[in-house]
PDB file of C-alpha atoms in Angstrom:
ATOM      1  CA  SER R 993       7.050  -6.023 -10.972  1.00 80.00           C
ATOM      2  CA  GLU R 994      10.572  -4.840 -11.869  1.00 84.00           C
ATOM      3  CA  THR R 995       9.194  -1.328 -11.991  1.00 89.00           C
ATOM      4  CA  LEU R 996       7.669  -1.461  -8.593  1.00 88.00           C
ATOM      5  CA  VAL R 997      10.816  -2.964  -7.056  1.00 89.00           C
ATOM      6  CA  LYS R 998      12.975  -0.180  -8.549  1.00 91.00           C
ATOM      7  CA  LYS R 999      10.653   2.601  -7.029  1.00 94.00           C
ATOM      8  CA  THR R1000      10.946   0.653  -3.755  1.00 94.00           C
ATOM      9  CA  PHE R1001      14.796   0.533  -3.908  1.00 96.00           C
ATOM     10  CA  LYS R1002      14.923   4.512  -4.621  1.00 96.00           C
ATOM     11  CA  LYS R1003      12.806   5.090  -1.437  1.00 96.00           C
ATOM     12  CA  ILE R1004      14.899   2.804   0.707  1.00 97.00           C
ATOM     13  CA  GLU R1005      18.055   4.242  -0.655  1.00 96.00           C
ATOM     14  CA  ARG R1006      16.990   7.749   0.614  1.00 96.00           C
ATOM     15  CA  ILE R1007      16.742   6.487   4.134  1.00 94.00           C
ATOM     16  CA  ASN R1008      20.483   6.686   4.694  1.00 90.00           C
ATOM     17  CA  LYS R1009      20.332   4.026   7.406  1.00 93.00           C
ATOM     18  CA  PRO R1010      20.653   0.432   7.237  1.00 95.00           C
ATOM     19  CA  VAL R1011      17.339  -1.388   6.472  1.00 96.00           C
ATOM     20  CA  TYR R1012      16.971  -5.015   7.394  1.00 97.00           C
ATOM     21  CA  VAL R1013      14.078  -7.027   5.853  1.00 96.00           C
ATOM     22  CA  LEU R1014      12.947 -10.434   6.633  1.00 96.00           C
ATOM     23  CA  ALA R1015      11.347 -13.134   4.365  1.00 94.00           C
ATOM     24  CA  GLY R1016       7.676 -14.161   4.675  1.00 94.00           C
ATOM     25  CA  ASN R1017       5.124 -16.045   2.655  1.00 92.00           C
ATOM     26  CA  HIS R1018       4.627 -12.993   0.455  1.00 90.00           C
ATOM     27  CA  GLU R1019       8.341 -13.166  -0.960  1.00 90.00           C
ATOM     28  CA  TRP R1020       7.688 -16.589  -2.531  1.00 88.00           C
ATOM     29  CA  ASN R1021       5.472 -16.689  -5.527  1.00 83.00           C
ATOM     30  CA  GLY R1022       5.349 -20.527  -5.906  1.00 82.00           C
ATOM     31  CA  THR R1023       8.153 -20.732  -8.275  1.00 83.00           C
ATOM     32  CA  GLU R1024      10.879 -18.488  -7.040  1.00 84.00           C
ATOM     33  CA  PHE R1025      11.960 -16.494  -3.968  1.00 87.00           C
ATOM     34  CA  MET R1026      11.852 -12.668  -4.327  1.00 88.00           C
ATOM     35  CA  PHE R1027      15.009 -11.990  -2.477  1.00 91.00           C
ATOM     36  CA  THR R1028      17.177 -14.281  -4.715  1.00 89.00           C
ATOM     37  CA  THR R1029      16.045 -13.096  -8.075  1.00 89.00           C
ATOM     38  CA  LYS R1030      18.797 -11.729 -10.614  1.00 88.00           C
ATOM     39  CA  TYR R1031      16.862  -8.514 -10.592  1.00 89.00           C
ATOM     40  CA  PHE R1032      16.762  -8.116  -7.043  1.00 92.00           C
ATOM     41  CA  MET R1033      20.290  -9.002  -6.462  1.00 91.00           C
ATOM     42  CA  GLU R1034      21.797  -6.842  -9.198  1.00 91.00           C
ATOM     43  CA  ASN R1035      19.618  -3.514  -8.199  1.00 92.00           C
ATOM     44  CA  LYS R1036      19.596  -3.830  -4.407  1.00 95.00           C
ATOM     45  CA  PRO R1037      20.952  -0.513  -2.836  1.00 96.00           C
ATOM     46  CA  ALA R1038      23.734  -0.873  -0.345  1.00 95.00           C
ATOM     47  CA  ASN R1039      21.901   0.112   2.869  1.00 96.00           C
ATOM     48  CA  LEU R1040      19.170  -2.823   2.228  1.00 97.00           C
ATOM     49  CA  HIS R1041      19.939  -6.215   4.048  1.00 96.00           C
ATOM     50  CA  VAL R1042      18.213  -9.477   3.729  1.00 96.00           C
ATOM     51  CA  LEU R1043      18.276 -11.102   6.954  1.00 97.00           C
ATOM     52  CA  LYS R1044      19.715 -14.723   6.899  1.00 96.00           C
ATOM     53  CA  ALA R1045      18.564 -17.423   9.300  1.00 97.00           C
ATOM     54  CA  GLY R1046      20.542 -17.184  12.746  1.00 97.00           C
ATOM     55  CA  ILE R1047      22.418 -14.244  14.139  1.00 98.00           C
ATOM     56  CA  ASN R1048      22.926 -11.031  12.103  1.00 97.00           C
ATOM     57  CA  ALA R1049      25.292  -8.167  13.236  1.00 96.00           C
ATOM     58  CA  VAL R1050      23.851  -4.731  12.817  1.00 95.00           C
ATOM     59  CA  GLN R1051      25.758  -2.484  10.678  1.00 91.00           C
ATOM     60  CA  ASP R1052      27.610   0.434  12.545  1.00 89.00           C
ATOM     61  CA  LEU R1053      25.862  -0.725  16.063  1.00 92.00           C
ATOM     62  CA  PRO R1054      28.499  -2.881  17.977  1.00 93.00           C
ATOM     63  CA  GLY R1055      26.673  -5.185  20.256  1.00 93.00           C
ATOM     64  CA  VAL R1056      23.422  -5.226  18.687  1.00 96.00           C
ATOM     65  CA  GLU R1057      22.271  -8.478  16.882  1.00 97.00           C
ATOM     66  CA  ILE R1058      19.192  -9.526  14.840  1.00 98.00           C
ATOM     67  CA  VAL R1059      18.076 -13.145  15.194  1.00 98.00           C
ATOM     68  CA  ALA R1060      16.357 -13.987  12.125  1.00 98.00           C
ATOM     69  CA  ALA R1061      13.808 -16.773  11.469  1.00 98.00           C
ATOM     70  CA  PRO R1062      12.870 -16.204   7.895  1.00 96.00           C
ATOM     71  CA  LEU R1063      10.049 -18.155   6.180  1.00 94.00           C
ATOM     72  CA  GLU R1064      11.296 -19.019   2.942  1.00 88.00           C
ATOM     73  CA  GLY R1065       8.076 -20.183   1.142  1.00 88.00           C
ATOM     74  CA  LYS R1066       4.370 -20.461   1.979  1.00 90.00           C
ATOM     75  CA  GLU R1067       4.890 -22.539   5.120  1.00 90.00           C
ATOM     76  CA  ASP R1068       7.277 -24.963   6.772  1.00 92.00           C
ATOM     77  CA  GLU R1069       7.384 -28.203   8.593  1.00 93.00           C
ATOM     78  CA  ILE R1070       8.618 -26.866  11.920  1.00 95.00           C
ATOM     79  CA  ASP R1071       8.420 -23.698  14.347  1.00 95.00           C
ATOM     80  CA  LEU R1072      11.258 -21.957  12.816  1.00 97.00           C
ATOM     81  CA  VAL R1073      11.371 -19.514  15.595  1.00 98.00           C
ATOM     82  CA  LYS R1074      11.855 -22.091  18.371  1.00 98.00           C
ATOM     83  CA  ALA R1075      14.481 -23.603  16.008  1.00 98.00           C
ATOM     84  CA  GLN R1076      16.625 -20.496  16.220  1.00 98.00           C
ATOM     85  CA  LEU R1077      16.118 -20.101  20.088  1.00 98.00           C
ATOM     86  CA  ASP R1078      17.311 -23.467  20.604  1.00 97.00           C
ATOM     87  CA  LEU R1079      20.759 -22.459  19.369  1.00 97.00           C
ATOM     88  CA  LEU R1080      21.229 -19.346  21.306  1.00 97.00           C
ATOM     89  CA  GLU R1081      22.911 -18.715  24.844  1.00 97.00           C
ATOM     90  CA  PRO R1082      22.459 -15.670  27.178  1.00 96.00           C
ATOM     91  CA  THR R1083      23.962 -12.571  25.922  1.00 94.00           C
ATOM     92  CA  THR R1084      24.913  -9.191  27.163  1.00 93.00           C
ATOM     93  CA  ASN R1085      24.357  -7.902  23.468  1.00 94.00           C
ATOM     94  CA  ILE R1086      21.105  -6.198  22.647  1.00 95.00           C
ATOM     95  CA  ARG R1087      19.318  -8.821  20.651  1.00 97.00           C
ATOM     96  CA  VAL R1088      16.090  -8.747  18.530  1.00 98.00           C
ATOM     97  CA  LEU R1089      14.435 -11.705  17.200  1.00 98.00           C
ATOM     98  CA  ALA R1090      12.559 -11.297  13.796  1.00 98.00           C
ATOM     99  CA  GLY R1091      10.107 -13.986  12.960  1.00 97.00           C
ATOM    100  CA  HIS R1092       7.303 -14.688  10.634  1.00 96.00           C
ATOM    101  CA  GLY R1093       4.072 -16.478  11.052  1.00 94.00           C
ATOM    102  CA  SER R1094       1.342 -17.196  13.485  1.00 94.00           C
ATOM    103  CA  ILE R1095       1.742 -17.409  17.130  1.00 95.00           C
ATOM    104  CA  ASP R1096      -0.125 -20.272  19.115  1.00 93.00           C
ATOM    105  CA  LEU R1097      -2.043 -17.677  21.190  1.00 92.00           C
ATOM    106  CA  ILE R1098      -3.698 -16.256  18.207  1.00 89.00           C
ATOM    107  CA  MET R1099      -4.203 -19.232  16.140  1.00 82.00           C
ATOM    108  CA  PRO R1100      -5.682 -22.631  17.239  1.00 71.00           C
ATOM    109  CA  ALA R1101      -3.053 -25.256  18.297  1.00 62.00           C
ATOM    110  CA  GLY R1102      -2.558 -27.982  15.536  1.00 66.00           C
ATOM    111  CA  ALA R1103      -3.630 -25.749  12.652  1.00 71.00           C
ATOM    112  CA  ARG R1104      -0.204 -25.738  11.024  1.00 84.00           C
ATOM    113  CA  LYS R1105       3.111 -27.484  11.546  1.00 89.00           C
ATOM    114  CA  ASP R1106       5.014 -24.174  11.633  1.00 93.00           C
ATOM    115  CA  LEU R1107       2.623 -22.788  14.142  1.00 94.00           C
ATOM    116  CA  ILE R1108       5.002 -20.604  16.585  1.00 95.00           C
ATOM    117  CA  ALA R1109       4.812 -21.497  20.127  1.00 95.00           C
ATOM    118  CA  ILE R1110       4.850 -18.428  22.627  1.00 96.00           C
ATOM    119  CA  ALA R1111       6.308 -20.384  25.558  1.00 96.00           C
ATOM    120  CA  PRO R1112       9.891 -20.920  24.299  1.00 97.00           C
ATOM    121  CA  ILE R1113       9.733 -17.078  23.266  1.00 98.00           C
ATOM    122  CA  GLU R1114       8.795 -15.933  26.784  1.00 97.00           C
ATOM    123  CA  LYS R1115      11.613 -18.470  28.230  1.00 97.00           C
ATOM    124  CA  ALA R1116      14.183 -16.976  26.055  1.00 97.00           C
ATOM    125  CA  ILE R1117      13.319 -13.309  27.081  1.00 97.00           C
ATOM    126  CA  ALA R1118      13.424 -14.390  30.794  1.00 96.00           C
ATOM    127  CA  ASP R1119      16.873 -16.042  30.313  1.00 96.00           C
ATOM    128  CA  LYS R1120      18.127 -12.978  28.409  1.00 95.00           C
ATOM    129  CA  LYS R1121      18.654 -14.700  25.133  1.00 97.00           C
ATOM    130  CA  ILE R1122      16.814 -12.105  23.171  1.00 97.00           C
ATOM    131  CA  HIS R1123      15.297  -8.779  24.312  1.00 96.00           C
ATOM    132  CA  TYR R1124      12.432  -8.112  21.873  1.00 98.00           C
ATOM    133  CA  VAL R1125      10.508 -10.094  19.207  1.00 98.00           C
ATOM    134  CA  ALA R1126       9.455  -8.483  16.186  1.00 98.00           C
ATOM    135  CA  MET R1127       6.824 -10.544  14.235  1.00 97.00           C
ATOM    136  CA  GLY R1128       5.540 -10.340  10.792  1.00 95.00           C
ATOM    137  CA  ASP R1129       2.385 -11.857   8.968  1.00 93.00           C
ATOM    138  CA  ARG R1130      -0.519 -10.411  11.006  1.00 93.00           C
ATOM    139  CA  HIS R1131      -1.509  -6.959   9.366  1.00 93.00           C
ATOM    140  CA  SER R1132      -3.049  -5.580  12.565  1.00 95.00           C
ATOM    141  CA  THR R1133      -0.758  -4.169  15.150  1.00 97.00           C
ATOM    142  CA  THR R1134      -0.857  -6.789  18.002  1.00 96.00           C
ATOM    143  CA  LYS R1135       0.822  -7.299  21.355  1.00 97.00           C
ATOM    144  CA  VAL R1136       1.204 -10.978  21.997  1.00 97.00           C
ATOM    145  CA  GLY R1137       1.709 -12.542  25.685  1.00 95.00           C
ATOM    146  CA  ASP R1138       2.196 -10.845  28.829  1.00 93.00           C
ATOM    147  CA  THR R1139       5.880  -9.645  28.717  1.00 96.00           C
ATOM    148  CA  GLY R1140       5.083  -6.622  26.320  1.00 96.00           C
ATOM    149  CA  LEU R1141       8.124  -7.519  24.380  1.00 98.00           C
ATOM    150  CA  VAL R1142       6.437  -9.620  21.515  1.00 98.00           C
ATOM    151  CA  TRP R1143       4.604  -7.686  18.934  1.00 98.00           C
ATOM    152  CA  TYR R1144       3.274  -7.754  15.387  1.00 97.00           C
ATOM    153  CA  SER R1145       3.832  -4.256  13.904  1.00 95.00           C
ATOM    154  CA  GLY R1146       1.021  -4.744  11.512  1.00 94.00           C
ATOM    155  CA  ALA R1147       0.651  -2.976   8.004  1.00 94.00           C
ATOM    156  CA  PRO R1148       1.957   0.707   7.757  1.00 95.00           C
ATOM    157  CA  GLU R1149      -0.940   0.920   5.070  1.00 95.00           C
ATOM    158  CA  PRO R1150      -4.160  -0.947   5.196  1.00 95.00           C
ATOM    159  CA  THR R1151      -4.179  -4.115   2.977  1.00 91.00           C
ATOM    160  CA  SER R1152      -7.620  -5.664   4.064  1.00 91.00           C
ATOM    161  CA  PHE R1153     -11.098  -4.662   5.376  1.00 92.00           C
ATOM    162  CA  THR R1154     -10.854  -7.372   7.822  1.00 88.00           C
ATOM    163  CA  GLU R1155      -7.875  -6.278  10.054  1.00 88.00           C
ATOM    164  CA  ASP R1156      -8.661  -4.199  12.848  1.00 86.00           C
ATOM    165  CA  ASP R1157      -5.567  -2.110  13.860  1.00 93.00           C
ATOM    166  CA  GLN R1158      -3.538  -1.263  10.513  1.00 94.00           C
ATOM    167  CA  ARG R1159      -1.714   2.011   9.411  1.00 95.00           C
ATOM    168  CA  ASN R1160       0.995   1.764  11.936  1.00 96.00           C
ATOM    169  CA  VAL R1161       4.696   1.114  12.735  1.00 97.00           C
ATOM    170  CA  LEU R1162       6.290   0.294  15.969  1.00 98.00           C
ATOM    171  CA  ALA R1163       9.086   2.667  17.258  1.00 97.00           C
ATOM    172  CA  VAL R1164      11.124   0.379  19.779  1.00 97.00           C
ATOM    173  CA  GLU R1165      13.924   1.779  22.156  1.00 97.00           C
ATOM    174  CA  ILE R1166      16.126  -0.867  23.632  1.00 95.00           C
ATOM    175  CA  ASN R1167      18.729  -0.013  26.151  1.00 92.00           C
ATOM    176  CA  PRO R1168      21.047  -2.500  28.183  1.00 87.00           C
ATOM    177  CA  GLY R1169      19.644  -3.621  31.314  1.00 85.00           C
ATOM    178  CA  SER R1170      15.907  -2.240  30.961  1.00 90.00           C
ATOM    179  CA  PRO R1171      12.841  -3.486  29.200  1.00 91.00           C
ATOM    180  CA  ALA R1172      12.387  -2.260  25.817  1.00 95.00           C
ATOM    181  CA  LYS R1173       9.889   0.711  25.261  1.00 97.00           C
ATOM    182  CA  VAL R1174       7.264   0.161  22.431  1.00 98.00           C
ATOM    183  CA  GLU R1175       5.711   3.098  20.960  1.00 98.00           C
ATOM    184  CA  LYS R1176       2.793   2.631  18.223  1.00 97.00           C
ATOM    185  CA  VAL R1177       2.938   5.466  15.391  1.00 98.00           C
ATOM    186  CA  GLU R1178       0.241   5.783  12.965  1.00 96.00           C
ATOM    187  CA  VAL R1179       1.733   6.508   9.605  1.00 96.00           C
ATOM    188  CA  GLY R1180      -0.795   5.344   7.068  1.00 96.00           C
ATOM    189  CA  GLN R1181      -2.337   7.812   4.675  1.00 96.00           C
ATOM    190  CA  TRP R1182      -5.024   5.330   3.435  1.00 96.00           C
ATOM    191  CA  GLU R1183      -8.229   4.093   5.237  1.00 95.00           C
ATOM    192  CA  PHE R1184     -10.236   0.884   4.715  1.00 96.00           C
ATOM    193  CA  ILE R1185     -13.716   1.013   6.031  1.00 96.00           C
ATOM    194  CA  ARG R1186     -16.205  -1.775   6.347  1.00 96.00           C
ATOM    195  CA  PHE R1187     -19.904  -1.541   6.874  1.00 97.00           C
ATOM    196  CA  GLY R1188     -21.172  -4.984   8.249  1.00 97.00           C
ATOM    197  CA  THR R1189     -19.809  -8.474   7.734  1.00 95.00           C
ATOM    198  CA  LYS R1190     -20.614 -11.548   5.798  1.00 94.00           C
ATOM    199  CA  PHE R1191     -22.717 -12.734   9.104  1.00 96.00           C
ATOM    200  CA  GLU R1192     -24.101  -9.455  10.245  1.00 96.00           C
ATOM    201  CA  GLN R1193     -24.822  -7.556   7.232  1.00 97.00           C
ATOM    202  CA  HIS R1194     -25.510  -3.681   7.152  1.00 98.00           C
ATOM    203  CA  GLN R1195     -29.295  -3.372   6.958  1.00 97.00           C
ATOM    204  CA  LEU R1196     -31.100  -0.566   5.149  1.00 97.00           C
ATOM    205  CA  ARG R1197     -34.965  -0.566   6.083  1.00 92.00           C
ATOM    206  CA  SER R1198     -35.782   3.176   5.989  1.00 91.00           C
ATOM    207  CA  LYS R1199     -35.034   6.618   4.970  1.00 93.00           C
ATOM    208  CA  GLN R1200     -33.341   7.321   8.177  1.00 95.00           C
ATOM    209  CA  ASP R1201     -30.938   4.288   7.698  1.00 96.00           C
ATOM    210  CA  LEU R1202     -29.931   5.618   4.470  1.00 97.00           C
ATOM    211  CA  ASP R1203     -29.495   9.038   5.984  1.00 97.00           C
ATOM    212  CA  ASP R1204     -27.289   7.723   8.718  1.00 97.00           C
ATOM    213  CA  LEU R1205     -25.198   5.921   6.125  1.00 98.00           C
ATOM    214  CA  GLU R1206     -24.818   9.031   3.879  1.00 98.00           C
ATOM    215  CA  LYS R1207     -23.795  11.082   7.178  1.00 98.00           C
ATOM    216  CA  GLN R1208     -21.172   8.325   7.862  1.00 98.00           C
ATOM    217  CA  ILE R1209     -19.716   8.613   4.233  1.00 98.00           C
ATOM    218  CA  ASP R1210     -19.796  12.523   4.749  1.00 97.00           C
ATOM    219  CA  LYS R1211     -17.467  12.349   7.704  1.00 97.00           C
ATOM    220  CA  VAL R1212     -14.594  10.574   5.797  1.00 97.00           C
ATOM    221  CA  LYS R1213     -11.742  12.790   6.141  1.00 94.00           C
ATOM    222  CA  LYS R1214      -9.710  11.840   3.178  1.00 96.00           C
ATOM    223  CA  PRO R1215     -12.242  10.488   0.688  1.00 97.00           C
ATOM    224  CA  SER R1216      -9.655  10.219  -2.248  1.00 96.00           C
ATOM    225  CA  LYS R1217      -7.575   7.977  -0.103  1.00 97.00           C
ATOM    226  CA  THR R1218     -10.630   5.882   1.504  1.00 97.00           C
ATOM    227  CA  ALA R1219     -11.949   2.553   0.281  1.00 97.00           C
ATOM    228  CA  VAL R1220     -15.408   1.305   1.518  1.00 98.00           C
ATOM    229  CA  LYS R1221     -16.949  -2.156   1.323  1.00 98.00           C
ATOM    230  CA  ILE R1222     -20.392  -2.703   2.423  1.00 98.00           C
ATOM    231  CA  TYR R1223     -22.159  -6.114   3.093  1.00 98.00           C
ATOM    232  CA  LEU R1224     -25.538  -4.934   1.930  1.00 98.00           C
ATOM    233  CA  ASP R1225     -28.973  -6.208   3.208  1.00 97.00           C
ATOM    234  CA  SER R1226     -31.206  -3.487   1.744  1.00 96.00           C
ATOM    235  CA  ILE R1227     -35.203  -3.423   1.535  1.00 92.00           C
ATOM    236  CA  LEU R1228     -36.393  -0.084   0.901  1.00 92.00           C
ATOM    237  CA  ASP R1229     -39.408   1.577  -0.944  1.00 85.00           C
ATOM    238  CA  PHE R1230     -39.084   2.588  -4.548  1.00 81.00           C
ATOM    239  CA  ASP R1231     -37.937   6.299  -4.015  1.00 87.00           C
ATOM    240  CA  SER R1232     -35.405   5.446  -1.261  1.00 92.00           C
ATOM    241  CA  ASP R1233     -33.893   2.642  -3.327  1.00 93.00           C
ATOM    242  CA  VAL R1234     -33.499   4.965  -6.349  1.00 94.00           C
ATOM    243  CA  ARG R1235     -31.714   7.458  -3.891  1.00 96.00           C
ATOM    244  CA  ARG R1236     -29.473   4.614  -2.616  1.00 97.00           C
ATOM    245  CA  GLY R1237     -28.457   3.502  -6.133  1.00 97.00           C
ATOM    246  CA  ASN R1238     -27.719   7.160  -6.841  1.00 97.00           C
ATOM    247  CA  LEU R1239     -25.629   7.525  -3.679  1.00 98.00           C
ATOM    248  CA  PHE R1240     -23.641   4.386  -4.383  1.00 98.00           C
ATOM    249  CA  ASP R1241     -22.656   5.527  -7.937  1.00 97.00           C
ATOM    250  CA  GLU R1242     -21.638   8.740  -6.742  1.00 97.00           C
ATOM    251  CA  TRP R1243     -19.501   7.317  -3.826  1.00 98.00           C
ATOM    252  CA  GLU R1244     -17.903   4.933  -6.333  1.00 97.00           C
ATOM    253  CA  ASP R1245     -17.432   7.287  -9.388  1.00 96.00           C
ATOM    254  CA  GLU R1246     -16.889  10.682  -7.708  1.00 96.00           C
ATOM    255  CA  VAL R1247     -16.101  10.797  -4.020  1.00 97.00           C
ATOM    256  CA  LEU R1248     -14.240   7.648  -2.770  1.00 98.00           C
ATOM    257  CA  ALA R1249     -11.158   6.112  -4.083  1.00 97.00           C
ATOM    258  CA  ARG R1250     -13.214   2.806  -3.998  1.00 97.00           C
ATOM    259  CA  PHE R1251     -16.619   1.857  -3.247  1.00 98.00           C
ATOM    260  CA  GLU R1252     -17.913  -1.600  -3.389  1.00 97.00           C
ATOM    261  CA  VAL R1253     -20.719  -3.690  -2.441  1.00 98.00           C
ATOM    262  CA  SER R1254     -19.352  -7.183  -1.211  1.00 97.00           C
ATOM    263  CA  LYS R1255     -20.056 -10.332  -3.375  1.00 96.00           C
ATOM    264  CA  SER R1256     -21.395 -11.780  -0.054  1.00 96.00           C
ATOM    265  CA  SER R1257     -24.126  -9.422   0.282  1.00 96.00           C
ATOM    266  CA  LYS R1258     -27.715 -10.339   0.592  1.00 95.00           C
ATOM    267  CA  GLY R1259     -28.195  -7.331  -1.996  1.00 95.00           C
ATOM    268  CA  HIS R1260     -30.948  -4.920  -2.402  1.00 95.00           C
ATOM    269  CA  SER R1261     -34.755  -5.059  -3.228  1.00 91.00           C
ATOM    270  CA  VAL R1262     -37.810  -2.856  -3.267  1.00 84.00           C
ATOM    271  CA  GLU R1263     -40.417  -3.461  -0.758  1.00 77.00           C
ATOM    272  CA  SER R1264     -44.151  -3.250  -1.727  1.00 71.00           C
ATOM    273  CA  ASP R1265     -46.220  -0.313  -0.481  1.00 72.00           C
ATOM    274  CA  PRO R1266     -48.791  -1.396   2.166  1.00 73.00           C
ATOM    275  CA  LEU R1267     -50.857   1.479   1.448  1.00 77.00           C
ATOM    276  CA  ASN R1268     -51.502   0.146  -1.973  1.00 73.00           C
ATOM    277  CA  GLU R1269     -51.704  -3.597  -1.117  1.00 73.00           C
ATOM    278  CA  LYS R1270     -54.727  -5.801  -0.309  1.00 79.00           C
ATOM    279  CA  VAL R1271     -55.176  -6.826   3.097  1.00 82.00           C
ATOM    280  CA  PRO R1272     -53.002  -9.815   3.822  1.00 79.00           C
ATOM    281  CA  ALA R1273     -55.109 -13.064   3.813  1.00 77.00           C
ATOM    282  CA  GLY R1274     -53.645 -14.302   7.252  1.00 76.00           C
ATOM    283  CA  LEU R1275     -54.996 -11.440   9.105  1.00 82.00           C
ATOM    284  CA  SER R1276     -58.229 -11.825  11.277  1.00 86.00           C
ATOM    285  CA  GLY R1277     -59.495 -10.720  14.542  1.00 88.00           C
ATOM    286  CA  TYR R1278     -57.401  -8.208  16.532  1.00 86.00           C
ATOM    287  CA  ALA R1279     -54.659  -8.328  14.148  1.00 87.00           C
ATOM    288  CA  LEU R1280     -56.829  -7.444  11.323  1.00 88.00           C
ATOM    289  CA  SER R1281     -58.298  -4.475  13.572  1.00 89.00           C
ATOM    290  CA  ALA R1282     -54.787  -3.375  14.329  1.00 90.00           C
ATOM    291  CA  TYR R1283     -53.951  -3.480  10.458  1.00 86.00           C
ATOM    292  CA  GLU R1284     -56.979  -1.426   9.730  1.00 87.00           C
ATOM    293  CA  GLU R1285     -56.200   1.246  12.422  1.00 90.00           C
ATOM    294  CA  LEU R1286     -52.494   1.475  11.529  1.00 89.00           C
ATOM    295  CA  LYS R1287     -53.573   1.852   7.756  1.00 86.00           C
ATOM    296  CA  GLU R1288     -55.851   4.569   8.593  1.00 88.00           C
ATOM    297  CA  LEU R1289     -53.397   6.521  10.730  1.00 90.00           C
ATOM    298  CA  ALA R1290     -50.577   6.209   8.108  1.00 85.00           C
ATOM    299  CA  GLN R1291     -52.585   7.769   5.572  1.00 88.00           C
ATOM    300  CA  SER R1292     -53.487  10.716   7.783  1.00 88.00           C
ATOM    301  CA  ASN R1293     -51.763  14.020   8.523  1.00 88.00           C
ATOM    302  CA  ASP R1294     -51.080  12.854  12.153  1.00 86.00           C
ATOM    303  CA  GLU R1295     -47.661  13.365  13.542  1.00 86.00           C
ATOM    304  CA  ASP R1296     -47.497   9.613  14.092  1.00 87.00           C
ATOM    305  CA  ALA R1297     -48.279   8.778  10.529  1.00 86.00           C
ATOM    306  CA  GLU R1298     -44.657   7.787   9.636  1.00 84.00           C
ATOM    307  CA  ILE R1299     -44.473   5.489  12.846  1.00 90.00           C
ATOM    308  CA  ALA R1300     -47.785   3.843  11.822  1.00 88.00           C
ATOM    309  CA  LEU R1301     -46.418   3.051   8.556  1.00 85.00           C
ATOM    310  CA  GLU R1302     -43.381   1.443   9.671  1.00 83.00           C
ATOM    311  CA  ALA R1303     -45.559  -0.685  11.927  1.00 88.00           C
ATOM    312  CA  LEU R1304     -47.872  -1.412   9.073  1.00 84.00           C
ATOM    313  CA  LYS R1305     -45.056  -2.842   7.173  1.00 80.00           C
ATOM    314  CA  LEU R1306     -43.863  -5.131   9.903  1.00 83.00           C
ATOM    315  CA  LEU R1307     -47.446  -6.290  10.434  1.00 84.00           C
ATOM    316  CA  THR R1308     -47.805  -7.038   6.805  1.00 80.00           C
ATOM    317  CA  GLU R1309     -44.336  -8.625   6.752  1.00 75.00           C
ATOM    318  CA  PHE R1310     -45.139 -10.830   9.594  1.00 77.00           C
ATOM    319  CA  ALA R1311     -48.370 -11.787   7.998  1.00 76.00           C
ATOM    320  CA  GLY R1312     -46.678 -12.952   5.054  1.00 68.00           C
ATOM    321  CA  GLY R1313     -48.063 -10.035   2.760  1.00 55.00           C
ATOM    322  CA  ASN R1314     -50.479 -11.109   0.128  1.00 45.00           C
ATOM    323  CA  LYS R1315     -48.775 -14.373  -0.432  1.00 43.00           C
TER     324      LYS R1315
END
């Protein structure tokens, strides 16, 4: 929105240093390119510079250049970084390459026509055509290849529950004649936490499982700036499931900035109480004897009663319950 752009411009203006931005897939909305809209062009602060394809001189820093390979759309037909590297000659200037997209060491070859090859990048570094590569697209801070000079900075605030190392910027020091020094600096104020995945869901099977989840939420340092997503696979007794529902409502409405159960979750259900169920029809012999012994122990005041109850639940489940 124009309001958000205006707020961003105000913050950039306060930096009082040149700020260079590179186009990527998010600057294209399918009909127009963000950096060429009338509103952007008319309100852009003087210290904000949109990098153009090719060599860009850096303001107030003689001998420093940015070689830009912008992605002006959602994708392209060629490796845009290699296309720029092919035009370069070795230089004594300090030269940073800025690109946007997936590098073939990370994405399988052949997935896209604009996949960026690491080999030409590393050769250009060895040939002293460039001295550092700043990549955009991946939201996790990631070093690529063996040179230590090709990096994705990642996102300074989390944008996804699936990215591993967000909330960072990279401070890069480049001096002529020596390799660049790269320092990862955590700046993010927000945190995204994920419990489980679509394929390995977070199981709740007992009161202890629920206790453990509550302890993990209680350890969140900045709950008002924390979003949690859980891939839920919950089968609890009635009382525990009521408690689970109350905790989920509390975390969503009162504690966390956001709490959500993924739509890919198996969900939650209430298990039957084996102490109040008939003997499963599939049990006989030793299994039936074990069932009767466990049921008797589970109903006693013995210190192992809770363990016996959990074992009884498993045995009943394996026997198919009373189906």
